[in-house]
CSV table of C-alpha atoms in Angstrom, one decimal:
chain,number,residue,atom,x,y,z
W,243,MET,CA,0.1,0.0,0.0
W,244,LYS,CA,2.9,2.3,0.8
W,245,LYS,CA,4.4,1.7,-2.5
W,246,ILE,CA,1.2,2.5,-4.3
W,247,MET,CA,0.8,5.8,-2.3
W,248,LEU,CA,4.3,6.6,-2.7
W,249,THR,CA,4.2,6.2,-6.5
W,250,ALA,CA,1.1,8.4,-6.5
W,251,SER,CA,2.6,11.0,-4.8
W,252,LEU,CA,5.9,10.9,-7.1
W,253,LEU,CA,3.6,11.0,-10.3
W,254,ALA,CA,1.6,14.0,-9.1
W,255,PHE,CA,4.7,15.9,-8.1
W,256,ALA,CA,6.5,15.3,-11.6
W,257,PHE,CA,3.4,16.3,-13.5
W,258,PHE,CA,3.6,20.1,-12.6
W,259,SER,CA,6.0,21.1,-15.3
W,260,HIS,CA,4.8,19.0,-18.2
W,261,SER,CA,1.1,20.1,-18.7
W,262,GLN,CA,0.9,18.4,-22.3
W,263,VAL,CA,2.1,15.0,-20.6
W,264,LEU,CA,-0.3,15.8,-17.8
W,265,GLN,CA,-3.2,16.0,-20.1
W,266,LYS,CA,-2.5,12.7,-21.9
W,267,ILE,CA,-2.2,11.1,-18.6
W,268,LYS,CA,-5.3,12.7,-17.3
W,269,GLU,CA,-7.2,11.2,-20.5
W,270,ARG,CA,-5.7,7.7,-19.9
W,271,VAL,CA,-6.8,7.8,-16.1
W,272,LYS,CA,-10.1,9.1,-17.1
W,273,GLN,CA,-10.6,6.1,-19.4
W,274,LYS,CA,-9.8,3.8,-16.4
W,275,ALA,CA,-12.1,5.7,-14.3
W,276,GLU,CA,-15.1,5.4,-16.6
W,277,VAL,CA,-14.6,1.6,-16.7
W,278,ARG,CA,-14.1,1.2,-13.0
W,279,THR,CA,-17.3,3.1,-12.3
W,280,ASN,CA,-19.2,0.1,-13.3
W,281,GLU,CA,-16.9,-2.6,-12.5
W,282,LYS,CA,-14.6,-2.4,-9.4
W,283,VAL,CA,-12.1,-4.9,-8.2
W,284,ASP,CA,-10.3,-4.2,-4.9
W,285,LYS,CA,-11.0,-1.6,-2.4
W,286,THR,CA,-7.5,-0.8,-1.3
W,287,VAL,CA,-6.0,-0.9,-4.9
W,288,ASP,CA,-8.9,1.2,-6.4
W,289,THR,CA,-8.7,3.9,-3.6
W,290,ALA,CA,-5.1,4.4,-4.3
W,291,PHE,CA,-5.9,4.8,-8.0
W,292,ASN,CA,-8.7,7.1,-7.3
W,293,LYS,CA,-6.3,9.4,-5.4
W,294,THR,CA,-3.7,9.3,-8.0
W,295,GLU,CA,-6.4,10.2,-10.5
W,296,ARG,CA,-7.2,13.4,-8.3
W,297,LYS,CA,-3.6,14.4,-7.8
W,298,VAL,CA,-3.3,14.3,-11.7
W,299,ASP,CA,-6.5,16.2,-12.2
W,300,ASP,CA,-5.4,19.0,-9.7
W,301,ALA,CA,-2.0,19.4,-11.2
W,302,VAL,CA,-3.7,19.8,-14.8
W,303,LYS,CA,-5.8,22.4,-13.1
W,304,GLY,CA,-3.2,24.1,-11.1
W,305,ASN,CA,-4.5,23.0,-7.7
W,306,PRO,CA,-1.6,20.7,-6.7
W,307,GLY,CA,-2.8,20.6,-3.0
W,308,GLY,CA,-6.4,19.4,-3.9
W,309,LYS,CA,-7.7,20.3,-0.5
W,310,THR,CA,-11.1,21.2,-1.6
W,311,ARG,CA,-11.7,17.7,-3.2
W,312,LYS,CA,-13.3,15.0,-1.2
W,313,ASP,CA,-12.5,11.2,-1.5
W,314,SER,CA,-14.9,9.1,-3.2
W,315,THR,CA,-14.8,5.6,-4.5
W,316,ALA,CA,-17.0,4.5,-7.4
W,317,LYS,CA,-19.8,2.0,-6.4
W,318,ASP,CA,-20.2,-1.3,-8.4
W,319,ASN,CA,-23.4,-1.2,-10.6
W,320,ASN,CA,-23.1,-5.2,-11.1
W,321,SER,CA,-23.1,-6.8,-7.5
W,322,SER,CA,-23.1,-10.3,-9.0
W,323,GLY,CA,-20.1,-9.7,-11.2
W,324,ASN,CA,-21.8,-11.4,-14.0
W,325,THR,CA,-22.2,-9.3,-17.3
W,326,THR,CA,-21.9,-12.4,-19.8
W,327,SER,CA,-24.7,-13.5,-21.9
W,328,ILE,CA,-25.3,-17.3,-22.0
W,329,LYS,CA,-25.4,-17.0,-25.7
W,330,SER,CA,-21.7,-16.2,-25.8
W,331,TYR,CA,-21.6,-19.9,-24.5
W,332,SER,CA,-22.7,-21.6,-27.5
W,333,LYS,CA,-19.7,-23.7,-28.2
W,334,TYR,CA,-18.9,-24.4,-24.5
W,335,ASP,CA,-19.2,-28.0,-24.1
W,336,PHE,CA,-17.8,-28.4,-20.5
W,337,VAL,CA,-20.0,-30.6,-18.2
W,338,PRO,CA,-19.0,-31.2,-14.7
W,339,GLY,CA,-18.4,-34.4,-13.1
W,340,GLU,CA,-21.2,-36.3,-11.6
W,341,LYS,CA,-20.6,-36.0,-7.7
W,342,ILE,CA,-18.9,-33.1,-5.9
W,343,ILE,CA,-16.2,-34.2,-3.6
W,344,GLY,CA,-14.4,-30.9,-2.9
W,345,PHE,CA,-15.9,-27.4,-2.6
W,346,GLU,CA,-14.6,-24.3,-1.2
W,347,ASP,CA,-16.2,-20.9,-1.0
W,348,PHE,CA,-14.3,-19.7,2.2
W,349,MET,CA,-17.4,-19.1,4.0
W,350,THR,CA,-16.6,-21.5,6.9
W,351,GLY,CA,-13.2,-19.5,7.7
W,352,SER,CA,-12.6,-16.1,9.2
W,353,ILE,CA,-11.8,-13.1,7.2
W,354,GLY,CA,-7.9,-12.4,7.5
W,355,ASP,CA,-7.1,-16.1,8.2
W,356,PHE,CA,-5.7,-18.9,6.0
W,357,PRO,CA,-8.4,-21.4,5.3
W,358,ALA,CA,-8.5,-24.8,7.0
W,359,GLY,CA,-8.0,-27.8,4.8
W,360,TRP,CA,-5.3,-26.0,2.8
W,361,ASN,CA,-1.5,-26.3,2.9
W,362,THR,CA,0.9,-23.8,1.6
W,363,ASN,CA,4.7,-22.7,2.1
W,364,GLY,CA,3.5,-19.0,1.5
W,365,SER,CA,0.8,-16.7,2.8
W,366,ALA,CA,-2.6,-15.9,1.7
W,367,GLU,CA,-5.8,-15.0,3.6
W,368,ILE,CA,-9.6,-15.0,3.1
W,369,VAL,CA,-11.0,-11.5,2.1
W,370,THR,CA,-14.0,-10.0,0.7
W,371,VAL,CA,-13.8,-7.8,-2.4
W,372,GLU,CA,-16.1,-4.8,-2.6
W,373,GLY,CA,-18.6,-5.1,-5.3
W,374,LYS,CA,-18.3,-8.9,-5.7
W,375,PRO,CA,-20.2,-11.6,-3.9
W,376,GLY,CA,-18.9,-14.2,-1.6
W,377,ARG,CA,-15.4,-14.4,-0.2
W,378,TRP,CA,-11.9,-14.8,-1.8
W,379,LEU,CA,-8.6,-16.3,-1.0
W,380,LEU,CA,-6.0,-13.5,-1.4
W,381,ILE,CA,-2.5,-14.7,-2.4
W,382,THR,CA,-0.2,-12.3,-0.6
W,383,LYS,CA,3.1,-13.9,-0.7
W,384,PRO,CA,4.8,-16.4,-3.1
W,385,GLY,CA,4.6,-20.0,-2.7
W,386,VAL,CA,2.5,-23.0,-3.4
W,387,PHE,CA,-1.3,-23.5,-2.2
W,388,VAL,CA,-2.8,-26.7,-2.0
W,389,PRO,CA,-6.5,-27.4,-1.4
W,390,GLU,CA,-6.5,-31.0,0.2
W,391,PHE,CA,-10.0,-32.3,-1.0
W,392,THR,CA,-8.6,-35.8,-1.5
W,393,GLU,CA,-5.8,-38.1,-1.3
W,394,GLU,CA,-6.4,-39.6,-5.0
W,395,TYR,CA,-7.8,-37.8,-8.3
W,396,PRO,CA,-9.6,-40.6,-10.4
W,397,ALA,CA,-9.1,-41.0,-14.1
W,398,ASP,CA,-12.1,-38.8,-14.8
W,399,PHE,CA,-12.7,-35.5,-12.9
W,400,THR,CA,-13.5,-31.9,-13.3
W,401,PHE,CA,-12.3,-29.0,-11.3
W,402,GLU,CA,-13.3,-25.3,-11.5
W,403,PHE,CA,-12.5,-22.0,-9.8
W,404,ASP,CA,-13.1,-18.3,-10.3
W,405,LEU,CA,-9.9,-16.1,-10.7
W,406,LEU,CA,-9.9,-12.5,-10.1
W,407,HIS,CA,-6.8,-10.3,-10.2
W,408,SER,CA,-6.0,-6.6,-9.2
W,409,ILE,CA,-5.0,-3.5,-11.1
W,410,PRO,CA,-2.5,-2.1,-12.2
W,411,PHE,CA,-1.0,-5.5,-13.2
W,412,VAL,CA,2.5,-5.9,-13.9
W,413,THR,CA,3.5,-7.7,-17.0
W,414,GLY,CA,6.0,-10.4,-16.9
W,415,ASN,CA,6.3,-13.9,-16.6
W,416,SER,CA,7.5,-13.7,-12.9
W,417,VAL,CA,3.8,-13.0,-11.8
W,418,THR,CA,2.3,-15.9,-13.4
W,419,LEU,CA,-0.2,-18.2,-11.7
W,420,SER,CA,0.2,-21.7,-12.3
W,421,PHE,CA,-2.2,-24.5,-11.7
W,422,ASN,CA,-0.9,-28.2,-11.6
W,423,LEU,CA,-2.3,-31.5,-11.8
W,424,THR,CA,0.3,-33.3,-10.2
W,425,GLN,CA,1.5,-36.9,-9.0
W,426,LEU,CA,3.9,-36.0,-6.2
W,427,SER,CA,6.3,-38.8,-4.6
W,428,ASN,CA,5.4,-37.1,-1.1
W,429,THR,CA,2.4,-35.0,-0.7
W,430,ASP,CA,4.0,-33.4,2.6
W,431,GLN,CA,6.2,-31.5,0.0
W,432,PRO,CA,4.2,-29.9,-2.5
W,433,GLN,CA,6.9,-27.5,-3.2
W,434,ASN,CA,8.7,-30.1,-5.1
W,435,PHE,CA,5.6,-30.4,-7.7
W,436,GLY,CA,8.2,-29.1,-10.5
W,437,VAL,CA,10.0,-32.3,-10.6
W,438,ALA,CA,6.9,-34.7,-10.0
W,439,ASN,CA,6.7,-37.9,-12.0
W,440,ASN,CA,3.8,-36.9,-13.8
W,441,ARG,CA,2.4,-33.3,-14.0
W,442,TYR,CA,0.2,-31.1,-16.2
W,443,SER,CA,0.4,-27.3,-15.7
W,444,ILE,CA,-1.4,-24.6,-17.0
W,445,SER,CA,0.1,-21.0,-16.4
W,446,LEU,CA,-2.2,-17.8,-16.6
W,447,LEU,CA,-0.9,-14.3,-17.0
W,448,PRO,CA,-3.5,-11.7,-17.1
W,449,GLY,CA,-3.5,-8.7,-19.3
W,450,ASN,CA,-4.7,-5.1,-18.6
W,451,SER,CA,-7.9,-3.7,-20.1
W,452,GLY,CA,-7.0,-1.5,-22.9
W,453,GLY,CA,-3.3,-2.7,-22.7
W,454,PRO,CA,-1.7,-6.2,-23.2
W,455,VAL,CA,-3.7,-9.3,-23.6
W,456,GLY,CA,-3.5,-12.2,-21.3
W,457,TRP,CA,-1.4,-15.5,-21.7
W,458,SER,CA,-1.7,-19.0,-21.0
W,459,THR,CA,0.9,-21.7,-21.2
W,460,SER,CA,0.3,-25.5,-21.2
W,461,GLU,CA,3.2,-27.7,-20.1
W,462,ARG,CA,3.4,-31.5,-19.4
W,463,ARG,CA,5.8,-33.9,-17.7
W,464,LYS,CA,5.5,-37.6,-18.1
W,465,ASN,CA,7.5,-40.2,-16.1
W,466,GLY,CA,10.0,-37.8,-14.9
W,467,THR,CA,10.5,-36.2,-18.3
W,468,SER,CA,9.5,-32.7,-19.1
W,469,GLU,CA,8.3,-31.6,-22.6
W,470,ALA,CA,8.4,-28.2,-24.3
W,471,ALA,CA,5.9,-25.7,-23.0
W,472,THR,CA,3.3,-24.0,-25.4
W,473,SER,CA,2.1,-20.5,-25.1
W,474,ASN,CA,-1.1,-18.6,-26.6
W,475,GLU,CA,-2.6,-15.3,-26.3
W,476,THR,CA,-5.7,-15.7,-24.1
W,477,LYS,CA,-7.9,-12.7,-24.3
W,478,GLN,CA,-10.3,-14.2,-21.5
W,479,LEU,CA,-7.7,-13.1,-19.1
W,480,THR,CA,-7.8,-9.2,-20.1
W,481,ASP,CA,-11.0,-8.4,-18.1
W,482,GLN,CA,-9.5,-6.9,-14.6
W,483,PHE,CA,-13.0,-6.3,-13.2
W,484,ASN,CA,-15.0,-9.5,-13.5
W,485,PRO,CA,-13.6,-13.0,-12.4
W,486,ALA,CA,-12.5,-15.4,-15.0
W,487,HIS,CA,-14.1,-18.9,-14.7
W,488,ILE,CA,-11.6,-21.6,-15.1
W,489,SER,CA,-12.6,-25.2,-15.9
W,490,ILE,CA,-10.4,-28.0,-16.1
W,491,TRP,CA,-11.6,-31.5,-17.4
W,492,ARG,CA,-9.5,-34.6,-17.2
W,493,GLN,CA,-10.5,-37.7,-18.9
W,494,LYS,CA,-7.6,-40.3,-18.5
W,495,GLU,CA,-4.8,-39.0,-20.6
W,496,ARG,CA,-6.9,-36.0,-22.0
W,497,VAL,CA,-7.2,-32.3,-20.4
W,498,ARG,CA,-9.3,-29.6,-21.6
W,499,VAL,CA,-9.1,-26.1,-20.2
W,500,TYR,CA,-11.9,-23.4,-20.6
W,501,ILE,CA,-11.6,-19.7,-19.5
W,502,ASN,CA,-15.0,-18.6,-19.3
W,503,GLU,CA,-16.8,-19.5,-22.6
W,504,GLU,CA,-13.5,-20.4,-24.5
W,505,LYS,CA,-11.8,-23.7,-24.8
W,506,VAL,CA,-8.2,-22.6,-24.8
W,507,TRP,CA,-6.5,-25.8,-24.6
W,508,ASP,CA,-7.4,-29.3,-25.4
W,509,VAL,CA,-4.4,-31.8,-25.1
W,510,PRO,CA,-5.0,-35.3,-26.1
W,511,LYS,CA,-1.9,-36.8,-24.5
W,512,ALA,CA,-1.5,-34.3,-21.3
W,513,LEU,CA,-1.0,-37.1,-19.1
W,514,MET,CA,0.0,-40.9,-18.9
W,515,THR,CA,-3.0,-42.9,-18.6
W,516,ASP,CA,-2.1,-44.8,-15.4
W,517,ALA,CA,-0.9,-41.2,-13.8
W,518,GLU,CA,-2.0,-41.6,-10.1
W,519,LEU,CA,-2.6,-37.6,-9.5
W,520,ASN,CA,-2.7,-36.8,-5.8
W,521,SER,CA,-2.5,-33.2,-5.6
W,522,LEU,CA,-3.9,-29.9,-7.1
W,523,ILE,CA,-1.5,-27.2,-6.6
W,524,PHE,CA,-1.6,-23.3,-7.3
W,525,PHE,CA,1.9,-21.6,-7.4
W,526,LEU,CA,2.8,-18.1,-7.5
W,527,LYS,CA,6.4,-17.1,-7.9
W,528,TYR,CA,6.0,-13.5,-7.3
W,529,ALA,CA,3.6,-11.3,-5.4
W,530,GLU,CA,3.4,-7.7,-4.8
W,531,PRO,CA,0.6,-5.1,-3.6
W,532,THR,CA,-0.4,-4.2,-7.2
W,533,SER,CA,0.0,-7.8,-8.6
W,534,GLN,CA,-2.6,-9.9,-6.5
W,535,TYR,CA,-4.6,-13.0,-7.5
W,536,TYR,CA,-7.8,-13.9,-5.7
W,537,LEU,CA,-9.4,-17.3,-6.0
W,538,GLY,CA,-13.0,-18.2,-5.2
W,539,ASN,CA,-15.7,-20.9,-5.7
W,540,LEU,CA,-13.3,-23.9,-6.2
W,541,ARG,CA,-15.3,-27.2,-7.2
W,542,LEU,CA,-14.0,-30.7,-7.7
W,543,ALA,CA,-16.5,-33.3,-9.1
W,544,VAL,CA,-15.7,-36.8,-10.0
W,545,GLY,CA,-17.1,-39.2,-12.5
W,546,ALA,CA,-17.4,-38.8,-16.4
W,547,PRO,CA,-20.7,-37.2,-17.3
W,548,ASP,CA,-23.1,-39.7,-19.1
W,549,THR,CA,-26.5,-37.9,-19.6
W,550,ARG,CA,-27.8,-39.8,-22.7
W,551,ASN,CA,-27.3,-43.3,-21.2
W,552,LYS,CA,-28.3,-42.3,-17.6
W,553,PHE,CA,-31.5,-40.4,-18.7
W,554,LEU,CA,-32.7,-43.3,-21.2
W,555,THR,CA,-31.8,-46.2,-19.0
W,556,GLU,CA,-32.6,-44.9,-15.6
W,557,SER,CA,-35.1,-42.4,-16.5
W,558,LYS,CA,-33.2,-39.7,-14.7
W,559,TRP,CA,-30.3,-37.4,-14.7
W,560,VAL,CA,-28.8,-35.6,-11.8
W,561,THR,CA,-26.7,-32.4,-12.6
W,562,HIS,CA,-24.7,-30.1,-10.5
W,563,GLY,CA,-23.6,-28.1,-13.8
W,564,ILE,CA,-26.5,-25.7,-13.9
W,565,LEU,CA,-25.5,-23.0,-11.7
W,566,PHE,CA,-27.5,-19.9,-10.3
W,567,ASP,CA,-26.7,-16.7,-8.9
W,568,VAL,CA,-26.8,-16.6,-4.8
W,569,ASN,CA,-30.3,-16.8,-3.6
W,570,SER,CA,-31.6,-16.2,-7.1
W,571,ALA,CA,-33.2,-18.3,-10.2
W,572,THR,CA,-30.9,-16.5,-12.6
W,573,ILE,CA,-28.9,-19.0,-14.5
W,574,LYS,CA,-25.2,-18.6,-14.8
W,575,PRO,CA,-23.7,-18.6,-18.3
W,576,GLU,CA,-21.3,-21.4,-17.6
W,577,SER,CA,-24.3,-23.7,-17.3
W,578,TYR,CA,-24.6,-23.8,-20.9
W,579,GLY,CA,-22.9,-27.1,-21.3
W,580,ALA,CA,-25.0,-29.1,-18.9
W,581,LEU,CA,-28.2,-27.4,-20.7
W,582,LYS,CA,-26.9,-28.4,-23.9
W,583,GLU,CA,-26.5,-31.9,-22.8
W,584,MET,CA,-30.4,-32.4,-21.9
W,585,ALA,CA,-31.5,-30.3,-24.8
W,586,ASN,CA,-29.5,-32.9,-27.2
W,587,VAL,CA,-31.2,-35.7,-25.6
W,588,LEU,CA,-34.6,-34.2,-25.9
W,589,LYS,CA,-33.9,-33.2,-29.4
W,590,GLU,CA,-32.7,-36.8,-30.2
W,591,ASN,CA,-35.8,-38.3,-28.7
W,592,PRO,CA,-38.8,-36.2,-29.7
W,593,ASP,CA,-41.4,-38.3,-27.9
W,594,LEU,CA,-39.8,-37.7,-24.3
W,595,LYS,CA,-41.1,-35.6,-22.0
W,596,VAL,CA,-39.5,-34.3,-18.6
W,597,MET,CA,-39.9,-33.2,-15.3
W,598,ILE,CA,-37.5,-30.7,-14.2
W,599,VAL,CA,-37.0,-30.3,-10.4
W,600,GLY,CA,-35.0,-27.9,-8.4
W,601,HIS,CA,-33.3,-28.7,-5.1
W,602,THR,CA,-31.4,-26.5,-2.5
W,603,ASP,CA,-29.3,-27.0,0.5
W,604,ALA,CA,-30.5,-26.5,4.1
W,605,ASP,CA,-29.2,-23.0,4.6
W,606,GLY,CA,-32.2,-20.5,5.2
W,607,LYS,CA,-35.8,-21.1,5.8
W,608,ASP,CA,-37.7,-23.9,4.5
W,609,GLU,CA,-40.3,-21.8,2.7
W,610,ALA,CA,-37.9,-19.6,1.1
W,611,ASN,CA,-35.9,-22.7,-0.2
W,612,LEU,CA,-39.0,-24.4,-1.5
W,613,ASP,CA,-39.8,-21.2,-3.4
W,614,LEU,CA,-36.3,-20.8,-4.8
W,615,SER,CA,-36.2,-24.3,-5.9
W,616,LYS,CA,-39.6,-23.8,-7.8
W,617,ARG,CA,-38.4,-20.7,-9.7
W,618,ARG,CA,-35.2,-22.3,-10.6
W,619,ALA,CA,-36.7,-25.2,-12.2
W,620,ALA,CA,-39.0,-22.8,-14.1
W,621,SER,CA,-35.9,-20.8,-15.3
W,622,VAL,CA,-34.4,-24.0,-16.6
W,623,LYS,CA,-37.7,-24.8,-18.5
W,624,ALA,CA,-37.6,-21.2,-19.9
W,625,MET,CA,-33.8,-21.5,-21.0
W,626,LEU,CA,-34.4,-24.8,-22.8
W,627,ALA,CA,-37.2,-23.6,-24.6
W,628,LYS,CA,-35.7,-20.0,-25.5
W,629,GLU,CA,-32.1,-21.0,-26.2
W,630,PHE,CA,-32.5,-24.6,-27.5
W,631,GLY,CA,-36.1,-24.6,-29.1
W,632,ILE,CA,-37.5,-27.3,-26.6
W,633,ASP,CA,-41.5,-27.4,-26.9
W,634,GLU,CA,-42.7,-26.1,-23.4
W,635,SER,CA,-45.2,-28.7,-23.6
W,636,ARG,CA,-42.7,-31.4,-23.2
W,637,MET,CA,-41.5,-30.0,-20.0
W,638,GLU,CA,-43.2,-29.8,-16.4
W,639,THR,CA,-41.5,-28.3,-13.5
W,640,ASP,CA,-41.4,-28.8,-9.5
W,641,GLY,CA,-39.1,-27.9,-6.7
W,642,LYS,CA,-38.5,-29.8,-3.5
W,643,GLY,CA,-36.4,-27.1,-1.6
W,644,GLU,CA,-34.2,-28.7,1.0
W,645,GLY,CA,-36.6,-31.7,1.5
W,646,GLU,CA,-34.9,-34.3,-0.4
W,647,PRO,CA,-31.0,-34.1,0.2
W,648,ILE,CA,-28.5,-36.6,-1.3
W,649,ASP,CA,-25.7,-35.7,0.9
W,650,LYS,CA,-25.0,-34.2,4.3
W,651,ASN,CA,-25.6,-30.4,4.8
W,652,ASP,CA,-22.9,-30.0,7.5
W,653,ASN,CA,-19.9,-29.2,5.0
W,654,PRO,CA,-19.3,-27.4,1.9
W,655,ALA,CA,-19.2,-30.4,-0.5
W,656,GLY,CA,-22.3,-32.1,0.9
W,657,LYS,CA,-24.2,-28.7,0.3
W,658,ALA,CA,-22.9,-28.1,-3.1
W,659,ASN,CA,-24.4,-31.8,-3.8
W,660,ASN,CA,-27.6,-31.0,-2.6
W,661,ARG,CA,-27.7,-27.7,-4.7
W,662,ARG,CA,-28.8,-29.7,-8.0
W,663,VAL,CA,-31.4,-30.0,-10.7
W,664,GLU,CA,-32.9,-33.1,-11.5
W,665,PHE,CA,-34.5,-34.3,-14.8
W,666,ILE,CA,-37.0,-37.1,-14.6
W,667,LYS,CA,-38.6,-38.8,-17.7
W,668,ILE,CA,-42.4,-38.6,-17.4
């Protein structure tokens, strides 16, 4: 924070004798401010940016002291942080695994603490971010960060998380955040992931809005031998103000990586077929106050999705892939893959009719949960009709609230399993 404020003060002081330069910088800052008015990331960084803006403005206007100006911070007009249309996900084919075995939204920990059930040799803390829902894990120092969901990761699983980064972001490989599917020889020493026998890594380097685009790098290590890494521009990492939703899908050797609606990597031989993965590892080589990463809403699910077979043979399909805004029936755009799966089944079997049933966890009041589950089922029906052309007469809806749990409601993963949508053949 001191570094940010010192930089702001020096910038303001240097601008006094260079009016033309000042004006250009003023215009640049103004552009940033206009974007920030509607979409705000981190209060600490943003407040410093506001102060820099005011000092530049005062320097241009000949009011270096700026004593008559009052501090103000732009409010976020999009509290959900979700501005993406579901239509943009038309090529999105990610479908989460069938059962959630790991879920972390940091709601059970205390603000300012490192979360339980994680391992690290660095430092991170649970925080809230102004204008963004929920809680986040802010990585404050370099190191490895390991969510200890399970001791073994099967041949078929999906892993998702939200990634938010601060502004301004320093470009350079040193601030890259990597995510690693790893087979460690000793899980008590995750810092040795680089020499693991089997490993697949995705490295993410965000860009700046109006500046450099983001980059992602794919790298693999098989039977103790590292292979050459490959990098591509990844524009999905350019937005500083909204979280990027990262989805990783492992099916034996094959690994697919999605950032928001875009499939950025599809590597058919990413891992050895018999690789016995035992760790999911985030690694940050370098951190500073203006280059920070925030992690949120981590979901690990196992089991390859088999929508068509399950629905036609068992007359029922349960999905955790249709997601909603908190306490809302608004469907999140990353639900597109799961919705498309069911739409395809219905299109291929025109005589089928389906009952759509919503379910919630046990948080909140029974009556409110029942109402919410019914509204969510209705939203799914409306989306299937509107976006996929399914005749509404083939779909009925109902909601059970918290009344029919399939897992315990005393832990985050259990609650996530209970939040689901069921399709039942009628």
